[in-house]
Amino acid sequence: MSLHDDAVLVLKAYEDQPELRDAYLEHLAAHPDGLWKACGAGHLTASALVIDPERGRVLLTLHRKLRMWLQMGGHCEPGDASLATAALREATEESGVAGLTLLPGGPVRLDRHPIPPPCHCHFDVQYAALAAPDAVHAVSDESLDVRWFPYAEVPDVADTSVVRLLEATRARLGA
């Protein structure tokens, strides 16, 4: 199965945010290259909020270009077998944390947002990845910093997209 086919299946199965889900599906139908950075009309990205539920904290990256605290994530690559593997790859690369596992149940949220050119728009498919309490992180080339934040501090450092992702992740966890 191609990454495009996987993305369509994942999105069709996603029951929350139906209007945004339909916009993602329409984008993929209109743009066969809608998964790739080269698509000028925007493209899908995959991200994952790295979470340590035992300690009530999340690992965020201070994005080098945007200078914002965000979840780990980025562009799909030709070697990615699925959106889930792209999200897990990005989370592992950007956090340096080994042994991450995606929270069961597929994507946690969708978030479409404008970004600076040349990309223009990201159709982000957001997952959550569980880290062990003793996880060791590292700063990647894409980050200025990587840091654990208690749940209560996230609204003070991150934008509303990250806050909504944390809320949806905690709801999925029943926390």
CSV table of C-alpha atoms in Angstrom, one decimal:
chain,number,residue,atom,x,y,z
A,1,MET,CA,0.0,0.0,0.0
A,2,SER,CA,1.3,3.5,-0.9
A,3,LEU,CA,1.7,6.3,1.6
A,4,HIS,CA,-1.1,8.1,-0.2
A,5,ASP,CA,-3.5,5.2,0.1
A,6,ASP,CA,-2.6,4.8,3.8
A,7,ALA,CA,-3.3,8.5,4.4
A,8,VAL,CA,-6.7,8.2,2.7
A,9,LEU,CA,-7.6,5.2,4.8
A,10,VAL,CA,-6.4,6.8,8.1
A,11,LEU,CA,-8.4,9.9,7.4
A,12,LYS,CA,-11.5,8.1,6.3
A,13,ALA,CA,-11.4,6.1,9.6
A,14,TYR,CA,-10.9,9.3,11.7
A,15,GLU,CA,-14.3,10.2,13.1
A,16,ASP,CA,-13.5,13.4,15.0
A,17,GLN,CA,-13.3,16.8,13.3
A,18,PRO,CA,-15.4,15.7,10.3
A,19,GLU,CA,-15.2,19.1,8.4
A,20,LEU,CA,-11.4,19.3,8.7
A,21,ARG,CA,-11.1,15.5,7.9
A,22,ASP,CA,-13.1,16.1,4.7
A,23,ALA,CA,-10.9,19.1,3.8
A,24,TYR,CA,-7.8,16.8,4.1
A,25,LEU,CA,-9.4,14.2,1.9
A,26,GLU,CA,-10.4,16.8,-0.7
A,27,HIS,CA,-6.9,18.1,-0.7
A,28,LEU,CA,-5.5,14.6,-1.4
A,29,ALA,CA,-8.0,14.0,-4.1
A,30,ALA,CA,-7.2,17.3,-5.8
A,31,HIS,CA,-3.4,17.1,-5.4
A,32,PRO,CA,-1.8,13.7,-6.1
A,33,ASP,CA,1.4,15.2,-4.7
A,34,GLY,CA,-0.4,16.5,-1.5
A,35,LEU,CA,1.8,14.4,0.8
A,36,TRP,CA,5.0,16.0,-0.3
A,37,LYS,CA,6.7,19.3,0.6
A,38,ALA,CA,6.9,20.2,-3.1
A,39,CYS,CA,3.1,20.6,-3.3
A,40,GLY,CA,2.6,24.4,-3.5
A,41,ALA,CA,-1.0,24.2,-2.4
A,42,GLY,CA,0.0,22.7,0.9
A,43,HIS,CA,0.8,19.2,2.1
A,44,LEU,CA,0.2,16.7,4.8
A,45,THR,CA,2.6,16.5,7.7
A,46,ALA,CA,2.8,14.0,10.5
A,47,SER,CA,3.6,14.9,14.1
A,48,ALA,CA,3.5,13.3,17.6
A,49,LEU,CA,3.2,14.8,21.0
A,50,VAL,CA,5.8,12.9,23.1
A,51,ILE,CA,4.2,12.3,26.5
A,52,ASP,CA,5.2,10.8,29.8
A,53,PRO,CA,1.8,10.2,31.5
A,54,GLU,CA,3.3,8.7,34.6
A,55,ARG,CA,4.9,12.1,35.4
A,56,GLY,CA,2.3,14.2,33.8
A,57,ARG,CA,4.6,15.9,31.3
A,58,VAL,CA,5.2,16.4,27.6
A,59,LEU,CA,8.4,16.8,25.6
A,60,LEU,CA,8.4,19.9,23.4
A,61,THR,CA,10.9,21.2,20.9
A,62,LEU,CA,11.8,24.8,20.4
A,63,HIS,CA,11.6,24.8,16.6
A,64,ARG,CA,14.7,26.4,15.0
A,65,LYS,CA,12.9,28.3,12.2
A,66,LEU,CA,9.6,29.1,13.9
A,67,ARG,CA,11.1,29.8,17.4
A,68,MET,CA,8.0,28.2,19.0
A,69,TRP,CA,7.6,25.3,21.4
A,70,LEU,CA,5.9,22.6,19.4
A,71,GLN,CA,5.3,18.8,19.3
A,72,MET,CA,7.8,16.8,17.2
A,73,GLY,CA,6.9,16.4,13.6
A,74,GLY,CA,7.5,17.2,10.0
A,75,HIS,CA,7.3,16.2,6.4
A,76,CYS,CA,6.6,12.8,5.0
A,77,GLU,CA,9.5,11.1,3.3
A,78,PRO,CA,9.4,8.5,0.4
A,79,GLY,CA,10.5,5.7,2.8
A,80,ASP,CA,7.6,6.2,5.2
A,81,ALA,CA,5.2,3.3,5.0
A,82,SER,CA,2.4,5.2,6.7
A,83,LEU,CA,1.5,8.5,8.4
A,84,ALA,CA,2.0,6.7,11.7
A,85,THR,CA,5.5,5.6,10.8
A,86,ALA,CA,6.3,9.2,9.6
A,87,ALA,CA,5.0,10.6,12.9
A,88,LEU,CA,7.1,8.1,14.9
A,89,ARG,CA,10.2,8.7,12.8
A,90,GLU,CA,9.9,12.5,13.2
A,91,ALA,CA,9.3,12.2,17.0
A,92,THR,CA,12.3,9.9,17.4
A,93,GLU,CA,14.6,12.0,15.2
A,94,GLU,CA,13.6,15.3,16.8
A,95,SER,CA,13.5,14.2,20.4
A,96,GLY,CA,16.4,11.7,20.5
A,97,VAL,CA,14.2,9.5,22.6
A,98,ALA,CA,14.5,5.8,21.8
A,99,GLY,CA,11.7,3.3,22.2
A,100,LEU,CA,8.7,5.6,21.6
A,101,THR,CA,5.4,3.9,21.0
A,102,LEU,CA,2.4,5.6,19.4
A,103,LEU,CA,-0.8,5.8,21.5
A,104,PRO,CA,-3.2,3.2,20.1
A,105,GLY,CA,-6.3,4.4,18.2
A,106,GLY,CA,-4.7,6.3,15.3
A,107,PRO,CA,-4.4,10.1,15.1
A,108,VAL,CA,-5.4,12.2,18.1
A,109,ARG,CA,-6.2,15.4,16.2
A,110,LEU,CA,-5.9,17.2,12.9
A,111,ASP,CA,-4.6,20.7,12.6
A,112,ARG,CA,-4.4,22.8,9.5
A,113,HIS,CA,-2.2,25.9,9.8
A,114,PRO,CA,-0.5,28.4,7.5
A,115,ILE,CA,3.3,28.5,7.6
A,116,PRO,CA,5.9,30.7,6.0
A,117,PRO,CA,6.7,30.2,2.3
A,118,PRO,CA,7.6,28.1,0.4
A,119,CYS,CA,5.3,25.6,2.0
A,120,HIS,CA,2.3,27.9,2.7
A,121,CYS,CA,0.0,25.3,4.5
A,122,HIS,CA,0.4,22.2,6.6
A,123,PHE,CA,-2.3,19.6,6.9
A,124,ASP,CA,-0.9,18.1,10.1
A,125,VAL,CA,-2.0,14.6,11.2
A,126,GLN,CA,-1.2,14.6,14.9
A,127,TYR,CA,-0.5,11.5,17.0
A,128,ALA,CA,0.8,11.0,20.5
A,129,ALA,CA,3.9,9.0,21.4
A,130,LEU,CA,4.5,7.4,24.8
A,131,ALA,CA,7.9,7.8,26.4
A,132,ALA,CA,9.3,5.9,29.3
A,133,PRO,CA,9.7,7.9,32.6
A,134,ASP,CA,13.5,7.6,32.3
A,135,ALA,CA,13.6,8.6,28.7
A,136,VAL,CA,16.7,10.5,27.7
A,137,HIS,CA,16.2,13.3,25.1
A,138,ALA,CA,18.6,15.2,22.8
A,139,VAL,CA,18.5,18.4,20.8
A,140,SER,CA,18.4,17.8,17.1
A,141,ASP,CA,19.6,20.0,14.3
A,142,GLU,CA,16.0,21.2,13.8
A,143,SER,CA,15.7,22.5,17.3
A,144,LEU,CA,17.1,25.1,19.5
A,145,ASP,CA,16.1,23.2,22.6
A,146,VAL,CA,14.1,20.2,23.8
A,147,ARG,CA,12.5,20.2,27.2
A,148,TRP,CA,9.9,18.4,29.4
A,149,PHE,CA,7.0,20.5,30.5
A,150,PRO,CA,4.4,19.6,33.1
A,151,TYR,CA,0.9,19.5,31.6
A,152,ALA,CA,-0.1,22.7,33.5
A,153,GLU,CA,2.8,24.7,32.0
A,154,VAL,CA,2.0,23.9,28.3
A,155,PRO,CA,-0.5,26.8,27.9
A,156,ASP,CA,2.2,29.2,29.1
A,157,VAL,CA,4.8,28.2,26.5
A,158,ALA,CA,3.0,26.7,23.5
A,159,ASP,CA,0.2,27.9,21.1
A,160,THR,CA,-3.4,26.8,21.2
A,161,SER,CA,-2.7,24.0,18.7
A,162,VAL,CA,-0.3,22.2,21.1
A,163,VAL,CA,-2.7,22.9,24.0
A,164,ARG,CA,-5.6,21.3,22.0
A,165,LEU,CA,-3.4,18.3,21.1
A,166,LEU,CA,-2.4,17.8,24.8
A,167,GLU,CA,-6.1,18.0,25.8
A,168,ALA,CA,-7.1,15.4,23.2
A,169,THR,CA,-4.2,13.2,24.2
A,170,ARG,CA,-5.2,13.3,27.9
A,171,ALA,CA,-8.8,12.6,27.0
A,172,ARG,CA,-7.7,9.5,25.0
A,173,LEU,CA,-5.6,8.4,28.0
A,174,GLY,CA,-8.5,9.0,30.3
A,175,ALA,CA,-6.2,11.4,32.3
